[in-house]
Short mmCIF file of C-alpha atoms and ligand atoms in Angstrom, two decimals:
data_model
loop_
_atom_site.label_atom_id
_atom_site.label_comp_id
_atom_site.label_asym_id
_atom_site.label_seq_id
_atom_site.Cartn_x
_atom_site.Cartn_y
_atom_site.Cartn_z
CA MET A 46 -8.76 -28.64 2.80
CA SER A 47 -5.11 -29.61 2.46
CA ASP A 48 -3.03 -30.02 5.97
CA LYS A 49 -0.23 -28.40 4.57
CA LYS A 50 0.83 -25.84 7.24
CA PRO A 51 1.02 -22.15 5.71
CA MET A 52 4.59 -21.62 5.41
CA MET A 53 6.65 -18.19 5.28
CA TRP A 54 10.12 -17.00 4.35
CA MET A 55 12.32 -15.80 7.35
CA ASN A 56 16.25 -14.93 6.40
CA GLY A 57 16.43 -16.75 3.90
CA ARG A 58 14.35 -20.45 4.54
CA LEU A 59 10.94 -21.02 4.53
CA ILE A 60 9.15 -21.74 8.45
CA GLU A 61 5.66 -22.42 8.93
CA GLN A 62 4.17 -18.99 9.91
CA GLU A 63 2.51 -20.31 13.04
CA LYS A 64 6.35 -20.80 14.49
CA ALA A 65 7.42 -17.31 13.75
CA LEU A 66 7.63 -16.11 16.89
CA LEU A 67 10.03 -12.79 18.31
CA PRO A 68 11.89 -12.28 21.07
CA PHE A 69 10.33 -8.88 23.65
CA MET A 70 13.11 -7.33 22.90
CA THR A 71 12.63 -6.91 19.54
CA HIS A 72 13.70 -3.53 18.79
CA ALA A 73 11.22 -2.82 16.11
CA LEU A 74 8.10 -3.65 18.64
CA HIS A 75 9.41 -1.33 20.76
CA TYR A 76 9.83 1.21 18.38
CA GLY A 77 8.67 0.80 14.89
CA SER A 78 11.83 0.46 13.66
CA ALA A 79 10.66 -1.59 10.37
CA VAL A 80 9.51 -0.73 7.00
CA PHE A 81 7.35 -2.92 4.92
CA GLU A 82 5.73 -3.74 1.81
CA GLY A 83 2.11 -4.95 0.76
CA ILE A 84 1.59 -6.44 -2.49
CA ARG A 85 -1.14 -8.02 -4.12
CA ILE A 86 -1.42 -11.67 -5.92
CA TYR A 87 -4.46 -12.22 -8.69
CA ASP A 88 -5.43 -15.08 -10.05
CA THR A 89 -4.78 -14.58 -14.06
CA PRO A 90 -5.54 -16.75 -17.09
CA GLN A 91 -2.31 -17.86 -16.85
CA GLY A 92 -2.50 -19.03 -13.25
CA LYS A 93 -1.10 -16.62 -9.96
CA ALA A 94 0.56 -13.71 -10.53
CA VAL A 95 2.25 -10.80 -8.25
CA PHE A 96 1.47 -7.27 -9.58
CA ARG A 97 4.39 -5.20 -10.10
CA LEU A 98 6.50 -7.34 -7.88
CA HIS A 99 9.83 -5.75 -9.00
CA GLU A 100 8.81 -2.10 -8.29
CA HIS A 101 7.32 -3.01 -4.96
CA MET A 102 10.57 -5.09 -3.95
CA VAL A 103 12.84 -1.83 -5.44
CA ARG A 104 10.68 0.49 -2.96
CA PHE A 105 11.31 -2.16 0.06
CA LEU A 106 14.86 -1.68 0.03
CA ASN A 107 14.96 2.11 -0.40
CA SER A 108 12.89 1.82 2.40
CA ALA A 109 15.51 -0.41 4.51
CA LYS A 110 18.23 2.18 3.14
CA VAL A 111 16.66 4.97 4.87
CA LEU A 112 16.25 3.00 8.03
CA CYS A 113 20.05 2.47 7.43
CA MET A 114 19.48 -0.92 7.21
CA SER A 115 21.64 -3.41 5.32
CA PHE A 116 20.61 -7.16 4.39
CA PRO A 117 22.20 -9.65 2.38
CA TYR A 118 19.54 -9.64 -0.26
CA THR A 119 19.28 -8.20 -3.73
CA VAL A 120 15.58 -7.41 -5.60
CA ASP A 121 15.70 -11.05 -7.58
CA ASP A 122 16.84 -12.58 -4.29
CA LEU A 123 13.46 -11.20 -2.30
CA ILE A 124 11.44 -11.54 -6.31
CA GLU A 125 12.42 -15.63 -5.50
CA ALA A 126 11.83 -15.40 -2.10
CA THR A 127 8.21 -14.10 -2.77
CA LYS A 128 7.61 -16.86 -5.39
CA LEU A 129 8.53 -19.69 -3.17
CA THR A 130 6.63 -18.06 -0.08
CA VAL A 131 3.17 -17.90 -2.49
CA ARG A 132 3.68 -21.30 -3.47
CA ASN A 133 3.57 -22.97 0.00
CA THR A 134 1.19 -20.43 1.87
CA ILE A 135 -2.40 -20.50 2.34
CA PRO A 136 -5.00 -21.46 -0.80
CA ASN A 137 -7.02 -18.05 -0.54
CA ALA A 138 -4.13 -15.52 -0.11
CA ASP A 139 -4.13 -12.58 -1.81
CA TYR A 140 -1.89 -10.39 -0.44
CA ILE A 141 2.15 -10.39 0.40
CA ARG A 142 3.56 -8.72 3.26
CA PRO A 143 7.43 -8.44 3.08
CA LEU A 144 9.05 -6.88 5.96
CA ALA A 145 12.30 -6.02 7.71
CA TRP A 146 13.01 -5.30 11.30
CA TYR A 147 15.30 -4.55 14.32
CA GLY A 148 15.48 -7.28 16.36
CA GLU A 149 17.74 -8.04 19.32
CA ASN A 150 20.82 -6.69 20.38
CA GLU A 151 23.45 -8.92 21.64
CA GLU A 152 23.52 -7.59 25.26
CA ASN A 153 19.86 -7.20 25.27
CA ARG A 154 20.25 -3.27 26.07
CA ILE A 155 17.54 -0.84 25.68
CA VAL A 156 18.71 1.84 23.22
CA LEU A 157 17.23 3.74 20.50
CA ASN A 158 19.94 3.69 18.40
CA PRO A 159 19.39 0.38 16.28
CA PHE A 160 22.58 -0.25 14.59
CA LYS A 161 23.90 -3.09 16.58
CA PHE A 162 20.62 -4.94 16.08
CA LYS A 163 20.23 -7.84 13.51
CA VAL A 164 18.11 -6.96 10.84
CA ASN A 165 15.63 -9.45 9.97
CA VAL A 166 13.74 -10.10 6.84
CA ALA A 167 10.42 -11.82 6.00
CA ILE A 168 7.82 -12.32 3.75
CA ALA A 169 4.57 -13.99 4.41
CA CYS A 170 1.06 -13.70 3.13
CA ALA A 171 -2.45 -13.25 4.18
CA HIS A 172 -6.15 -13.20 2.73
CA MET A 173 -7.10 -9.24 2.14
CA GLY A 174 -10.22 -9.45 0.24
CA THR A 175 -11.29 -5.82 -0.55
CA TYR A 176 -10.06 -3.30 1.59
CA LEU A 177 -12.85 -0.64 1.99
CA GLY A 178 -15.74 -2.77 1.27
CA LYS A 179 -16.60 -4.78 -1.78
CA GLU A 180 -20.15 -2.85 -2.51
CA ASN A 181 -18.06 0.25 -2.30
CA LEU A 182 -15.86 -0.69 -5.17
CA GLU A 183 -19.38 0.53 -7.31
CA LYS A 184 -20.98 2.31 -4.52
CA GLY A 185 -18.19 4.30 -3.01
CA ALA A 186 -16.77 4.76 -0.19
CA ARG A 187 -17.38 7.45 2.20
CA LEU A 188 -15.06 9.56 3.97
CA ILE A 189 -14.23 12.03 6.36
CA THR A 190 -11.57 14.66 6.82
CA SER A 191 -9.41 13.48 9.14
CA SER A 192 -8.49 15.74 12.71
CA TRP A 193 -4.99 13.65 12.28
CA THR A 194 -2.39 15.32 9.98
CA LYS A 195 0.12 13.34 7.52
CA PRO A 196 3.18 14.11 9.24
CA ALA A 197 5.19 16.97 7.58
CA ASN A 198 8.33 15.60 4.94
CA THR A 199 10.47 17.42 7.63
CA SER A 200 9.18 14.96 10.45
CA THR A 201 10.02 11.55 9.16
CA SER A 202 10.77 10.21 5.11
CA LEU A 203 6.99 9.58 4.22
CA GLN A 204 8.30 7.99 0.91
CA ALA A 205 9.78 5.12 2.73
CA LYS A 206 7.23 2.75 4.04
CA LEU A 207 8.38 2.88 7.91
CA CYS A 208 6.31 1.06 10.11
CA GLY A 209 6.63 3.66 13.04
CA ASN A 210 4.74 5.99 10.39
CA TYR A 211 1.69 4.06 10.53
CA VAL A 212 1.09 5.01 13.80
CA ASN A 213 -0.52 7.93 12.47
CA SER A 214 -2.38 6.43 9.91
CA ILE A 215 -3.65 4.14 12.73
CA LEU A 216 -4.97 7.01 14.72
CA ALA A 217 -6.57 8.65 11.35
CA LYS A 218 -8.16 4.97 10.78
CA ILE A 219 -9.92 4.60 14.46
CA GLU A 220 -11.29 7.80 14.25
CA SER A 221 -12.88 7.36 10.83
CA ASN A 222 -14.50 4.07 11.59
CA GLN A 223 -15.58 5.56 15.14
CA LEU A 224 -17.31 7.95 12.90
CA GLY A 225 -19.31 5.63 10.76
CA ALA A 226 -17.00 6.54 7.75
CA ASP A 227 -15.36 4.08 5.66
CA GLU A 228 -12.04 5.55 5.19
CA CYS A 229 -10.78 9.37 6.01
CA LEU A 230 -8.77 11.56 3.70
CA MET A 231 -5.57 13.10 5.93
CA LEU A 232 -3.86 17.19 5.47
CA ASN A 233 -0.66 17.53 5.37
CA THR A 234 0.99 20.04 8.03
CA ASN A 235 0.18 23.11 4.99
CA GLY A 236 -3.85 22.25 5.28
CA THR A 237 -3.24 21.07 1.74
CA VAL A 238 -4.27 17.57 0.64
CA ALA A 239 -2.37 14.71 1.19
CA GLU A 240 -3.91 11.16 1.13
CA GLY A 241 -5.28 8.45 2.96
CA PRO A 242 -3.91 7.01 5.85
CA GLY A 243 -2.72 4.08 3.22
CA GLU A 244 -4.16 5.14 -0.28
CA ASN A 245 -2.80 8.01 -2.76
CA ILE A 246 -5.93 10.43 -3.82
CA PHE A 247 -6.89 11.29 -7.37
CA MET A 248 -9.97 13.95 -7.87
CA VAL A 249 -11.16 14.78 -11.37
CA LYS A 250 -12.48 18.08 -12.64
CA ASP A 251 -13.46 18.94 -15.99
CA GLY A 252 -12.54 15.64 -17.52
CA ARG A 253 -8.76 16.35 -15.78
CA ILE A 254 -7.10 14.16 -13.49
CA PHE A 255 -5.25 15.96 -10.66
CA THR A 256 -3.33 14.29 -7.53
CA PRO A 257 -0.89 15.67 -5.08
CA PRO A 258 2.84 15.72 -5.97
CA LEU A 259 5.41 13.81 -3.42
CA SER A 260 5.98 17.63 -1.22
CA ALA A 261 2.32 17.56 -0.72
CA GLY A 262 3.37 14.59 2.30
CA VAL A 263 2.43 11.12 -0.24
CA LEU A 264 3.75 7.80 -0.40
CA GLU A 265 4.87 7.14 -3.97
CA GLY A 266 2.18 4.31 -4.70
CA ILE A 267 2.55 2.15 -7.27
CA THR A 268 -0.74 1.99 -7.93
CA LYS A 269 -1.10 5.72 -8.21
CA ASP A 270 1.74 4.88 -11.16
CA SER A 271 -0.18 2.46 -12.49
CA VAL A 272 -3.45 4.58 -12.65
CA THR A 273 -1.31 7.63 -13.80
CA ILE A 274 0.14 5.29 -16.80
CA ILE A 275 -3.04 3.86 -17.66
CA ALA A 276 -5.25 7.23 -17.68
CA ARG A 277 -2.46 8.69 -20.02
CA ASP A 278 -2.76 6.33 -21.74
CA LYS A 279 -6.55 6.41 -22.48
CA GLY A 280 -5.99 10.38 -23.51
CA TYR A 281 -6.63 11.74 -20.02
CA GLU A 282 -4.38 14.35 -18.89
CA VAL A 283 -2.97 13.40 -15.41
CA ILE A 284 -1.72 16.61 -13.21
CA GLU A 285 0.42 17.22 -10.29
CA LYS A 286 -0.99 19.51 -8.09
CA GLU A 287 -1.29 20.95 -4.30
CA LEU A 288 -5.69 20.30 -3.84
CA THR A 289 -7.42 21.55 -0.72
CA ARG A 290 -9.97 20.21 1.34
CA SER A 291 -12.93 22.34 -1.05
CA GLU A 292 -11.53 21.83 -4.24
CA VAL A 293 -12.50 17.67 -3.41
CA TYR A 294 -15.98 19.18 -2.12
CA MET A 295 -16.47 20.69 -5.53
CA SER A 296 -14.95 18.12 -7.81
CA ASP A 297 -16.54 15.93 -10.19
CA GLU A 298 -14.87 12.57 -9.11
CA PHE A 299 -12.64 11.42 -6.42
CA PHE A 300 -10.57 8.23 -5.65
CA MET A 301 -8.37 6.26 -3.92
CA THR A 302 -5.53 4.20 -4.64
CA GLY A 303 -3.69 1.47 -3.27
CA THR A 304 -2.29 -1.93 -3.09
CA ALA A 305 -5.09 -2.85 -0.83
CA ALA A 306 -7.80 -0.57 -2.03
CA GLU A 307 -6.96 -1.37 -5.49
CA VAL A 308 -9.21 1.81 -7.21
CA THR A 309 -11.67 2.55 -4.81
CA PRO A 310 -14.19 5.35 -5.98
CA ILE A 311 -15.50 8.01 -3.29
CA ARG A 312 -18.83 9.03 -2.87
CA SER A 313 -18.92 11.76 -0.12
CA LEU A 314 -16.55 13.48 2.40
CA ASP A 315 -17.46 15.43 5.35
CA GLN A 316 -20.94 13.71 4.30
CA ARG A 317 -20.83 16.77 1.28
CA THR A 318 -21.60 14.53 -1.80
CA ILE A 319 -19.07 14.26 -4.50
CA GLY A 320 -20.37 14.74 -7.76
CA GLU A 321 -23.18 12.53 -8.35
CA GLY A 322 -22.71 10.44 -5.09
CA LYS A 323 -21.82 7.53 -6.95
CA ARG A 324 -18.74 6.17 -8.77
CA GLY A 325 -18.06 8.27 -12.07
CA PRO A 326 -17.89 7.46 -15.07
CA ILE A 327 -13.74 8.36 -15.85
CA THR A 328 -13.42 6.18 -12.50
CA LYS A 329 -15.13 3.36 -13.87
CA ASP A 330 -13.08 3.64 -16.95
CA ILE A 331 -9.56 3.74 -15.07
CA GLN A 332 -10.82 1.10 -12.70
CA GLU A 333 -11.85 -1.22 -15.17
CA THR A 334 -8.83 -1.21 -17.28
CA PHE A 335 -6.76 -1.65 -14.03
CA PHE A 336 -8.61 -4.85 -12.78
CA GLU A 337 -8.17 -6.42 -16.45
CA ALA A 338 -4.07 -5.51 -16.29
CA ALA A 339 -3.98 -7.07 -12.49
CA ARG A 340 -6.19 -9.63 -13.62
CA GLY A 341 -4.02 -10.68 -16.64
CA ASN A 342 -6.69 -9.49 -19.60
CA ASP A 343 -5.00 -6.47 -20.84
CA PRO A 344 -2.10 -7.59 -23.28
CA ARG A 345 -0.74 -4.09 -22.29
CA TYR A 346 0.05 -4.25 -18.94
CA GLN A 347 1.15 -7.78 -19.20
CA HIS A 348 4.78 -6.77 -17.72
CA TRP A 349 3.45 -5.97 -14.53
CA LEU A 350 2.71 -9.47 -13.44
CA THR A 351 4.87 -12.03 -12.65
CA LEU A 352 4.04 -15.48 -12.86
CA VAL A 353 4.42 -17.58 -9.49
CA ASP A 354 4.82 -21.44 -11.43
N1 PPE B 460 0.09 5.38 0.80
C1 PPE B 460 -0.05 5.30 1.88
C2 PPE B 460 0.53 5.96 3.49
C3 PPE B 460 -0.01 3.77 1.98
O1 PPE B 460 0.59 2.88 3.04
C4 PPE B 460 -0.19 3.00 0.64
C5 PPE B 460 -0.21 1.76 0.40
C6 PPE B 460 -0.36 3.56 -0.17
C7 PPE B 460 -0.12 5.76 -0.51
C8 PPE B 460 -0.83 3.46 -2.00
O2 PPE B 460 0.61 2.59 -2.43
P1 PPE B 460 0.87 1.53 -3.55
O3 PPE B 460 0.11 0.25 -2.52
O4 PPE B 460 1.96 1.29 -3.59
O5 PPE B 460 -0.53 1.79 -4.35
N2 PPE B 460 -0.75 1.12 1.82
C9 PPE B 460 -0.48 -0.38 1.98
C10 PPE B 460 -0.67 -0.71 3.54
C11 PPE B 460 -2.14 -0.76 3.52
C12 PPE B 460 -2.82 -1.47 5.13
O6 PPE B 460 -3.68 -1.33 5.18
O7 PPE B 460 -1.70 -2.41 5.06
C13 PPE B 460 -1.27 -1.08 0.78
O8 PPE B 460 -2.04 -0.59 -0.09
O9 PPE B 460 -1.11 -1.79 0.85
#
């Protein structure tokens, strides 16, 4: 073990991660007025690489815009800051967490409107490992339908990664784990399928692949985009359409995608076995190519990787 302290980037410079302590009056701590990203680091034959870094930073700035945050960093600045952070963090880091938040105001006042509060931007790394269990990448995870619905597109901005939105995901996650499931499926206020608490979803039926549109109340996932491109390159039809819970029960295959979840097959929903109750052939085909792409073994998708060194 090296005795080098893990570093993170905050407001333009590297600091020791353990020294990143925040004041109690931080607006975001009280109200969730912050935006974040989650980005994966993969080991590739060329060294450590960040998956779709540019797209994540574009979304990060768009999320900040929705919250009327301004900060003086461009996408390119944030890409350079990320590379610097990855080079100076813990050795087994596989996940990057950019976060921008409203901090304190000068008069220490407690008010909802964050306009007079300082905006802070930071990038740190962590070890995430497999999100829904290593064995479930093959066996498939078990889902329940959450009793919590996703907020409507009229309630908040679901295409922005607003920290406050994630209280809904946390409630759903607590419930699914308390009930013995690995994860949950969340419906929207119209009763159709939205996504997971931190994943987009895909359903396979009769050889075609379906996923809900943004109007169903989902994040515009970067893994969802990668999987759609991979699937279409393989000749599968990928169709965006509203899905019902029953359609999922009757589907041939079902899987979740996300930076953290990668491509995770689902074996059951509400104790109903999906398809054969294990990773289906189309899911396997797409999952394998996804991992080859992320690990730098597929030249077709090399442009998705940013080398760190
Ligand atoms: N929907 C939601 C609600 C979501 O949070 C994520 C990412 C996705 C879909 C998939 O998006 P993308 O990562 O761009 O493919 N969730 C992040 C946070 C997970 C966490 O537990 O924290 C992630 O996967 O990094």
